Coordinates of C-alpha atoms in Angstrom, one line a residue:
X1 CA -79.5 -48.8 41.0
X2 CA -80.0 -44.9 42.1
X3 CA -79.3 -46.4 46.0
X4 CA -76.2 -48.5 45.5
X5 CA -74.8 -45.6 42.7
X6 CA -75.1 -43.1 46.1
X7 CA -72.2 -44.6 48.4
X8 CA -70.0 -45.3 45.7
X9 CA -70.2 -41.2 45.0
X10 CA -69.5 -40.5 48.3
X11 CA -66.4 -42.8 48.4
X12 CA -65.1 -40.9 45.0
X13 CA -65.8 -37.7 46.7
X14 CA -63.7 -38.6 50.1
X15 CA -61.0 -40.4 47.6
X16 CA -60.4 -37.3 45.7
X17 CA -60.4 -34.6 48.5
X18 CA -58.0 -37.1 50.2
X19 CA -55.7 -36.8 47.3
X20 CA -55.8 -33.3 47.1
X21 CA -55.1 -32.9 50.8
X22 CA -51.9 -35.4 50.2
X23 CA -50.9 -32.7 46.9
X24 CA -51.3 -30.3 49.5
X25 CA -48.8 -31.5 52.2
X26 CA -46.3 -32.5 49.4
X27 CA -46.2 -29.1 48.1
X28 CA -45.9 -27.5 51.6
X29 CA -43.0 -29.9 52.2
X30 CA -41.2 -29.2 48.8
X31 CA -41.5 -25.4 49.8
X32 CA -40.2 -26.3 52.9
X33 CA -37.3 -28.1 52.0
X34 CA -36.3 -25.7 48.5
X35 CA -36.7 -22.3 50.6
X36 CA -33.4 -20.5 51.3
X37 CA -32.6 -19.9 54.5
X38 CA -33.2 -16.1 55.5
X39 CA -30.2 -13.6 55.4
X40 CA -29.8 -12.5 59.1
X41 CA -28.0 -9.7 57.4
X42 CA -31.8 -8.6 56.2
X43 CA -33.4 -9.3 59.7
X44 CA -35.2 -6.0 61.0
X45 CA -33.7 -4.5 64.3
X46 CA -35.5 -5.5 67.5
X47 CA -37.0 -8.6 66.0
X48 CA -33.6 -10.7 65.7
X49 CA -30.8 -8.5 65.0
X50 CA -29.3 -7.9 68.3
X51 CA -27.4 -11.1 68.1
X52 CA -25.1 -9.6 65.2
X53 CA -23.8 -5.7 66.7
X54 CA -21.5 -3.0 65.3
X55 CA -18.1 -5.2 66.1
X56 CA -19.3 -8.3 63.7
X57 CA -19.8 -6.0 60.6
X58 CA -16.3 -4.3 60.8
X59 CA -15.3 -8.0 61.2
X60 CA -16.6 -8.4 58.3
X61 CA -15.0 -5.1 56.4
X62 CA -11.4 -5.8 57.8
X63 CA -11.1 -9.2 56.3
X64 CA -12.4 -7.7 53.0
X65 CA -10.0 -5.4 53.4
X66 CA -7.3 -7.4 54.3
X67 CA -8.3 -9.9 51.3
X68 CA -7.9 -7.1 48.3
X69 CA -4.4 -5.5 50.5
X70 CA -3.3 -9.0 49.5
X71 CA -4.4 -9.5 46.2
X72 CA -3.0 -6.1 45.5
X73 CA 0.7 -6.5 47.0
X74 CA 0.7 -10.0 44.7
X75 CA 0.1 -8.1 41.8
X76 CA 2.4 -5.4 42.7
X77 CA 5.2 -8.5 43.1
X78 CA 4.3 -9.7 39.8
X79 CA 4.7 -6.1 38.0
X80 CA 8.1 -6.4 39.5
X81 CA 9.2 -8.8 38.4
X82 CA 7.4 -8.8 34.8
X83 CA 9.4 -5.2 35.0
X84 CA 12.6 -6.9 35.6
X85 CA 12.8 -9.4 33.3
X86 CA 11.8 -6.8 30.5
X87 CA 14.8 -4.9 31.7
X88 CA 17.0 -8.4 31.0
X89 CA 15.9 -9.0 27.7
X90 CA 16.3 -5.0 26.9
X91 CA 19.8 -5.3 27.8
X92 CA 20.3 -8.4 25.8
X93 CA 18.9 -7.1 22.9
X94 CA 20.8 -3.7 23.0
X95 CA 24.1 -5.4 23.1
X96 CA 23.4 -7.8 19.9
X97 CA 21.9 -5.0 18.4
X98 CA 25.4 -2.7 19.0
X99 CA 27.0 -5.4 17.3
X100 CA 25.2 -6.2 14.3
X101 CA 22.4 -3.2 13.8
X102 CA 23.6 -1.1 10.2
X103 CA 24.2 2.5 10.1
X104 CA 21.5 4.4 11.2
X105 CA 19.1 2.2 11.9
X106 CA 17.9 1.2 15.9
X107 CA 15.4 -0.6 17.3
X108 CA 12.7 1.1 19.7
X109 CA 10.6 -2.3 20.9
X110 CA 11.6 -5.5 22.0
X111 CA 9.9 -8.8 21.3
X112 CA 10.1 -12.5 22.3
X113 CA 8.2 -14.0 19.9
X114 CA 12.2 -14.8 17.8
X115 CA 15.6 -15.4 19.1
X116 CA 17.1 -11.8 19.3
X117 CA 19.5 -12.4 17.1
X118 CA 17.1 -14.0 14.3
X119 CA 15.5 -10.9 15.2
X120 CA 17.5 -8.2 14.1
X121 CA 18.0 -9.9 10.9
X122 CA 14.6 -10.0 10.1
X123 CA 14.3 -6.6 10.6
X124 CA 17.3 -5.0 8.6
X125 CA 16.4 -6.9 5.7
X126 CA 12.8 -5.7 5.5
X127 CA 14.0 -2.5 5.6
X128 CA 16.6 -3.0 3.0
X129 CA 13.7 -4.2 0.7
X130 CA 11.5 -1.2 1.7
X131 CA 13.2 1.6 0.2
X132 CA 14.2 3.6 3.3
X133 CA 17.3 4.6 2.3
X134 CA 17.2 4.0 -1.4
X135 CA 14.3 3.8 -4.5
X136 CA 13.6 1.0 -6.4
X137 CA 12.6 0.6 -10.1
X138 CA 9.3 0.1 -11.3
X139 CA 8.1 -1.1 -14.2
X140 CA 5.3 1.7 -13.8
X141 CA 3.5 4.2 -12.5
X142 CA 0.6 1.5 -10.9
X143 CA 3.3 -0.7 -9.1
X144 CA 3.9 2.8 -7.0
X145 CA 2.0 2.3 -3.3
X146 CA 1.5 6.1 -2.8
X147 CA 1.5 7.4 0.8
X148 CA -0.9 8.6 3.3
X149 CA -0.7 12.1 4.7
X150 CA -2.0 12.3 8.5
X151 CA -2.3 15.3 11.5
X152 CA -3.2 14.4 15.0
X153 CA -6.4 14.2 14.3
X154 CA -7.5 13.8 10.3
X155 CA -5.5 11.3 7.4
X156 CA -5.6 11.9 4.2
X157 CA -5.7 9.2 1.5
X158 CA -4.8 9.0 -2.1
X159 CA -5.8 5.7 -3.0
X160 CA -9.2 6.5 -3.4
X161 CA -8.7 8.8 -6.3
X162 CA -10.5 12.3 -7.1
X163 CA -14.2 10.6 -6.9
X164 CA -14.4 10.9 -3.6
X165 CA -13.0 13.5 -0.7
X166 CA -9.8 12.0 1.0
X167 CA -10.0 13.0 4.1
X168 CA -11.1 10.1 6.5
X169 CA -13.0 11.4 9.7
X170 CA -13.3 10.2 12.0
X171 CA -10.1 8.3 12.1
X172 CA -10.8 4.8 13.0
X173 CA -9.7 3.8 16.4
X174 CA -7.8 1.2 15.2
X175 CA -5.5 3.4 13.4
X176 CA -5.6 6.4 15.3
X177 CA -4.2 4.3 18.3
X178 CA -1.6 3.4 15.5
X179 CA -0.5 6.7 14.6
X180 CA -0.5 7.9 18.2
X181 CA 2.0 5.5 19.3
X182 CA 4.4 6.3 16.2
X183 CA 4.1 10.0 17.4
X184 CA 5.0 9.3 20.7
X185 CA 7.8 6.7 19.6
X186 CA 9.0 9.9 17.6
X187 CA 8.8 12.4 20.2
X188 CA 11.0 9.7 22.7
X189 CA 13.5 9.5 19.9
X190 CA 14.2 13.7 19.3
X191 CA 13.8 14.1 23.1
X192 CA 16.1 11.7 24.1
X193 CA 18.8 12.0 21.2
X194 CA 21.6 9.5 20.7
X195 CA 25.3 10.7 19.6
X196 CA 24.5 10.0 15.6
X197 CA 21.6 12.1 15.8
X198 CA 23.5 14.9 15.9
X199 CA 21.4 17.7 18.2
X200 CA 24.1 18.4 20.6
X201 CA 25.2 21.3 18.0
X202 CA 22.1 22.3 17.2
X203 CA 21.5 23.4 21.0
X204 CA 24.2 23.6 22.8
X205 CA 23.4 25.0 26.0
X206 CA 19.8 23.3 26.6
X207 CA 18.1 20.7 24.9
X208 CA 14.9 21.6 23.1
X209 CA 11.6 19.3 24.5
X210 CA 9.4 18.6 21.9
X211 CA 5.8 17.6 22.5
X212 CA 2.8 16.7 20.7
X213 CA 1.9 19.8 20.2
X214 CA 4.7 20.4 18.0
X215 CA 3.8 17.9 15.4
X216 CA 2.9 19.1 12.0
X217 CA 2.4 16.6 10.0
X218 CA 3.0 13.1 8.7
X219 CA 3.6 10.7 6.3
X220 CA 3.0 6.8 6.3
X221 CA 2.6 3.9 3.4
X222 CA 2.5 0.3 4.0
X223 CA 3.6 -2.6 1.7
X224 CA 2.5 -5.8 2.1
X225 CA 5.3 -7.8 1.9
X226 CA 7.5 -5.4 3.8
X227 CA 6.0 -3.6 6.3
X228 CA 4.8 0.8 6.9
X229 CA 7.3 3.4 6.8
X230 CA 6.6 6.2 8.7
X231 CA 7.9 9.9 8.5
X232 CA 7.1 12.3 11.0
X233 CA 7.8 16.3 11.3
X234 CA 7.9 18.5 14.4
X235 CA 8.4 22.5 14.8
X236 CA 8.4 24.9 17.4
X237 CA 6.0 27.7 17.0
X238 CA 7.5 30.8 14.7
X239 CA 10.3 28.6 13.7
X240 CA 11.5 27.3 10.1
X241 CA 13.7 24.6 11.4
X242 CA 11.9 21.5 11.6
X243 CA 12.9 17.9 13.1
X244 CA 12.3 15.2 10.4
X245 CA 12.0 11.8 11.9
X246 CA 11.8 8.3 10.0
X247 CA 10.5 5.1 11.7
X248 CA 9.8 1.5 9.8
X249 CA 7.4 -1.0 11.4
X250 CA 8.3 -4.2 9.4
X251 CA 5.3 -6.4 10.6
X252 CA 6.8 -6.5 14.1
X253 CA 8.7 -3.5 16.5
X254 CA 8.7 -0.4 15.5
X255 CA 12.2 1.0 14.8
X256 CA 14.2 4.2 14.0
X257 CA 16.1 4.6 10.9
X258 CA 16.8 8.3 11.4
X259 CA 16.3 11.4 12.8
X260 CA 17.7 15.0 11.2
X261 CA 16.9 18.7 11.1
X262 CA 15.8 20.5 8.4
X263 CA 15.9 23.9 8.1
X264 CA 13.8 25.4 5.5
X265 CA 14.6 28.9 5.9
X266 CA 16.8 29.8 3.0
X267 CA 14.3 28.0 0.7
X268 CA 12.5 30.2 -2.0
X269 CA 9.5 28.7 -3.9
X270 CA 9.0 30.2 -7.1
X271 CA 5.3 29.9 -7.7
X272 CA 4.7 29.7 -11.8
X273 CA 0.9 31.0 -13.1
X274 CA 0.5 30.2 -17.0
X275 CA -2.8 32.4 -17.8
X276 CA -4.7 33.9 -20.4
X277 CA -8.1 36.0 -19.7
X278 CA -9.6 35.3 -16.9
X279 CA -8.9 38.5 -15.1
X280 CA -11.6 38.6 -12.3
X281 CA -10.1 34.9 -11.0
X282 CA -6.4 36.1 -11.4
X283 CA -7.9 38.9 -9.0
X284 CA -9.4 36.4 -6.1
X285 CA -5.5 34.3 -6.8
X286 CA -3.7 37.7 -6.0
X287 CA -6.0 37.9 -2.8
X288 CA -5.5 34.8 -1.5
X289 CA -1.3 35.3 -2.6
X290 CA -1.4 38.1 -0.3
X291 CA -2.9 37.1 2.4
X292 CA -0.6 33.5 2.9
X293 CA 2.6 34.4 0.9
X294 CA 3.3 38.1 1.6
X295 CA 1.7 38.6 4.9
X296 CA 3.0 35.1 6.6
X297 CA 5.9 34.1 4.1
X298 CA 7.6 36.2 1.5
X299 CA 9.6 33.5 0.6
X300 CA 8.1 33.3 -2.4
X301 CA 8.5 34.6 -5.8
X302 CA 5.5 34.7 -8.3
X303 CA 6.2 34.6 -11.9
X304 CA 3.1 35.2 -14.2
X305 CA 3.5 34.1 -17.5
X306 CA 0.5 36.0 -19.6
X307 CA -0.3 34.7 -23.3
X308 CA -2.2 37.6 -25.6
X309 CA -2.9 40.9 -25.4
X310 CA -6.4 40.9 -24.2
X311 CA -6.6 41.9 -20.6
X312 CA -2.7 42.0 -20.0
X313 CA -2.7 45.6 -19.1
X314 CA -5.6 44.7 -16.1
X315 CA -3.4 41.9 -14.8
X316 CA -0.3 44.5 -14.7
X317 CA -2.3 46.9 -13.1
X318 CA -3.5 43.9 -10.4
X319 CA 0.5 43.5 -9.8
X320 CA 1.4 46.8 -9.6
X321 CA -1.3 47.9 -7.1
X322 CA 0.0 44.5 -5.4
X323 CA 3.5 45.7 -4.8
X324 CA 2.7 49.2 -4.1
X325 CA 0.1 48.2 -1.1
X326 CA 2.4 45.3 0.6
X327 CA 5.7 46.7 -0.7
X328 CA 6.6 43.4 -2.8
X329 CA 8.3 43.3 -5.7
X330 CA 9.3 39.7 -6.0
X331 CA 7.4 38.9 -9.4
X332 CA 7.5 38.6 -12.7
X333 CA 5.1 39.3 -15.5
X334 CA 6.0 37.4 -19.1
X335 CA 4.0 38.5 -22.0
X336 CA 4.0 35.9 -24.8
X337 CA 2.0 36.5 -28.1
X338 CA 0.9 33.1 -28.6
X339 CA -2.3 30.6 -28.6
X340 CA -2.6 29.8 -24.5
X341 CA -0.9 26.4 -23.8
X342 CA -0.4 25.3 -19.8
X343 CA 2.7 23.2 -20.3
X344 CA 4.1 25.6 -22.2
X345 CA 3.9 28.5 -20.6
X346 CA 5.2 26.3 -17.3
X347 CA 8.4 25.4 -18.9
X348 CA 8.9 29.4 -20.1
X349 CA 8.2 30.4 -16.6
X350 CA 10.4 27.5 -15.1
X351 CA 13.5 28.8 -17.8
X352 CA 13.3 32.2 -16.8
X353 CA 14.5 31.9 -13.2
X354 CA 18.6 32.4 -13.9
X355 CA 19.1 32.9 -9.9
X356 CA 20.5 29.5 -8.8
X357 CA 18.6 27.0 -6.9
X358 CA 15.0 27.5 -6.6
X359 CA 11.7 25.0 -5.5
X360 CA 9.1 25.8 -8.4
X361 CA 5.7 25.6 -7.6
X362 CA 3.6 25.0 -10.9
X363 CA 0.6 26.5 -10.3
X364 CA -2.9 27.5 -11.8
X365 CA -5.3 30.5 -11.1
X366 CA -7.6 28.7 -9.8
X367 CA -5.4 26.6 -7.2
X368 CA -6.0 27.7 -3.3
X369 CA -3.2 27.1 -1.1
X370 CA -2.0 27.7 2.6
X371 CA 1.1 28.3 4.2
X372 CA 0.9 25.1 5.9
X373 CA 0.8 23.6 2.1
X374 CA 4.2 26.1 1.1
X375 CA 6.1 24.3 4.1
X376 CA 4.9 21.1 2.7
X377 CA 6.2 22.0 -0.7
X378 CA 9.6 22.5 1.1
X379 CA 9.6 19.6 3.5
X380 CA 9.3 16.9 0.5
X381 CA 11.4 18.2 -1.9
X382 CA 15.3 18.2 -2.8
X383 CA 17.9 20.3 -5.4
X384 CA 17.7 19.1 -8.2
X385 CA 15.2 16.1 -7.8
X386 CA 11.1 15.7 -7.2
X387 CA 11.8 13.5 -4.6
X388 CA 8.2 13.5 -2.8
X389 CA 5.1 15.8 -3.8
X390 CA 2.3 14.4 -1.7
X391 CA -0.3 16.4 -3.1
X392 CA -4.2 16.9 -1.3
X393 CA -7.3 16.7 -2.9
X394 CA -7.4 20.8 -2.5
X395 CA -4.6 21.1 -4.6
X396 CA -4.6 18.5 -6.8
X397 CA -5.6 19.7 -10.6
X398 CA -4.5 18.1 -14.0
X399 CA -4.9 20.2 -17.3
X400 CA -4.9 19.5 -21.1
X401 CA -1.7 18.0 -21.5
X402 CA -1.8 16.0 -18.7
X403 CA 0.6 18.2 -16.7
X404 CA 0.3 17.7 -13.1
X405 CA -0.4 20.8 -11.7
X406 CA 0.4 22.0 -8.0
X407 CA 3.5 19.7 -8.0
X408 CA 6.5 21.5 -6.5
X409 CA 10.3 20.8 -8.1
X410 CA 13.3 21.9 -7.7
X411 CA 15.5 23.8 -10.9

């Protein structure tokens, strides 16, 4: 057995080294065959570059050139004509809209997702729903969508409430890229005025070129069955006349509705204090009065309506010293001998004023305001109405008798 066991090793020996020669020359032959072939671009000079010289590679380059020249002149064709037949339809469009656009109102974009006709139809009666040009009733004060103040770079919401601070920052680039192109669309509409708009008076001699710069502040709210309204204010440095510009986006272009001048230089805002005590606080008020209303302003008239006797000789004193230092004498000190009530000492301040029309300012001592806040008061507001009051966070205060403080009026 140990003899004949002997060969038959051997034989399994020679039987597997034979197989794994065979696995060798299959794998050699599979690297063979799957192996790239090598990039003569990577072969070393002097061992088998010299077939490919300087001429072949510039070859090369002026056909790659050649190729993106081309692709670049079709594109260019295409822009072209893309360009043209935007021209077309913005001719189209302008003369149904000259024959069927309201009063006041013109579009800014194009579209062609509707029939231009079924267009402009749409679009004047969203903005005859969304109170543009005239108010609705509502049945109250929660059915009111409030509005959105917004700079260049900050927005300021109300529809949070007091609990939290308003402003939003940063402003999400979904609507910053929003309220950027409604700036621009305004800026397009008072620098390139049409006859209604009126501005050849204003500057007769050379038109005024307003940029971004210029823009103050704005206004925007957006109903959801109707669409945003947009109003948008620009000034020049130093100057009290202000462009006021109103665009409507109802869920499609965005279009102008008007564009007028306000001038808010003739406009005095009687600012009305009810206070009683509190002497050191009506001191830091005065400071801060000074600094924004008679240094940067004085058009302004403060009317300080004092209830008891205790400490009304300190606050005459605090007036007094006042007037003598900036030379101001538009105020007025009321004594009453009664128990302190806000509301009414704001309606005996708000019946004093016997000097025609006049933008009241009802105010408390501890309220801080700026100047850019005094040209908001005047911006927003008409005789005889409260038409807007779009009231910050930093101003906003309510008192006992739920009296909205800080809200300007006209009387």
């Amino acid at each position: 057995m140990p003899r004949r066991s002997l060969p038959l090793q051997g034989r399994m020996r020679w039987m597997l080294l034979g197989l794994f020669l065979l696995l060798v020359l299959l794998l050699f032959a599979y690297l063979l065959e799957c192996t790239p072939p090598a990039d003569v671009s990577l072969v070393l000079p002097g061992l088998g570059g010299e077939s490919h010289g300087k001429e072949y590679y510039q070859a090369l380059l002026q056909e790659q050139e050649e190729r993106y020249l081309s692709r670049s002149a079709s594109l260019k064709r295409q822009i072209a004509q893309l360009k043209q037949e935007l021209q077309e339809m913005s001719e189209k469009l302008k003369v149904l809209q000259d024959r069927k656009e309201g009063p006041g109102v013109q579009g800014l974009v194009e579209t062609k997702d509707q029939e231009p006709g079924d267009l402009l139809e749409f679009l004047h009666s969203q903005i005859d729903k969304a109170e543009v040009n005239t108010g609705a009733r509502l049945p109250s004060e929660y059915a009111l969508v409030p509005f959105e103040s917004f700079t260049s770079s900050k927005v300021y919401q109300l529809e949070m409430g007091l609990t939290r601070h308003p402003e939003e920052k940063p402003v999400r680039k979904d609507r910053r890229d929003e309220l950027v192109e409604v700036i621009e669309a305004a800026l397009d509409v008072i620098n390139n005025p049409d006859e209604e708009d009126g501005q050849e008076d204003d500057v007769p001699i050379q038109r005024q070129t307003y940029t971004e710069s210029h823009f103050t502040e704005g206004l925007y709210r957006t109903e959801r069955d109707k669409g945003t309204l947009y109003e948008l204010f620009f000034a020049k440095e130093d100057s009290d006349n202000f462009r006021h510009v109103t665009l409507f986006r109802p869920f499609g272009p965005l279009m102008k509705v008007r564009s007028t001048s306000v001038e808010t230089t003739g406009v005095i805002i009687n600012i009305i204090v009810p206070l009683a005590g509190r002497t050191e606080a009506f001191s830091q008020f005065l400071h801060n009065f000074r600094e924004v209303c008679i240094e940067h302003d004085r058009r302004v008239h403060l009317t300080v309506v004092y209830f008891g006797q205790e400490g009304l000789q300190e606050v005459k004193s605090y007036l007094e010293k006042m007037s003598r230092e900036a030379s101001f004498s538009n105020y007025t000190l009321i004594p009453v001998d009664e128990e302190f009530s806000r509301g009414r000492g704001l309606d005996i301040g708000a019946h004093t004023w016997k000097k025609g029309d006049v933008l009241m300012f009802f105010c408390d001592v501890d309220i801080y305001f700026t100047l850019d806040y005094l040209n908001t008061c005047r911006l927003h507001t008409a005789p005889n109405s409260q038409e807007r009051c779009w009231i910050l966070e930093r101003f906003w205060l309510w008192n006992d008798m739920s009296v909205p403080l800080g809200l300007p009026q006209y009387r």
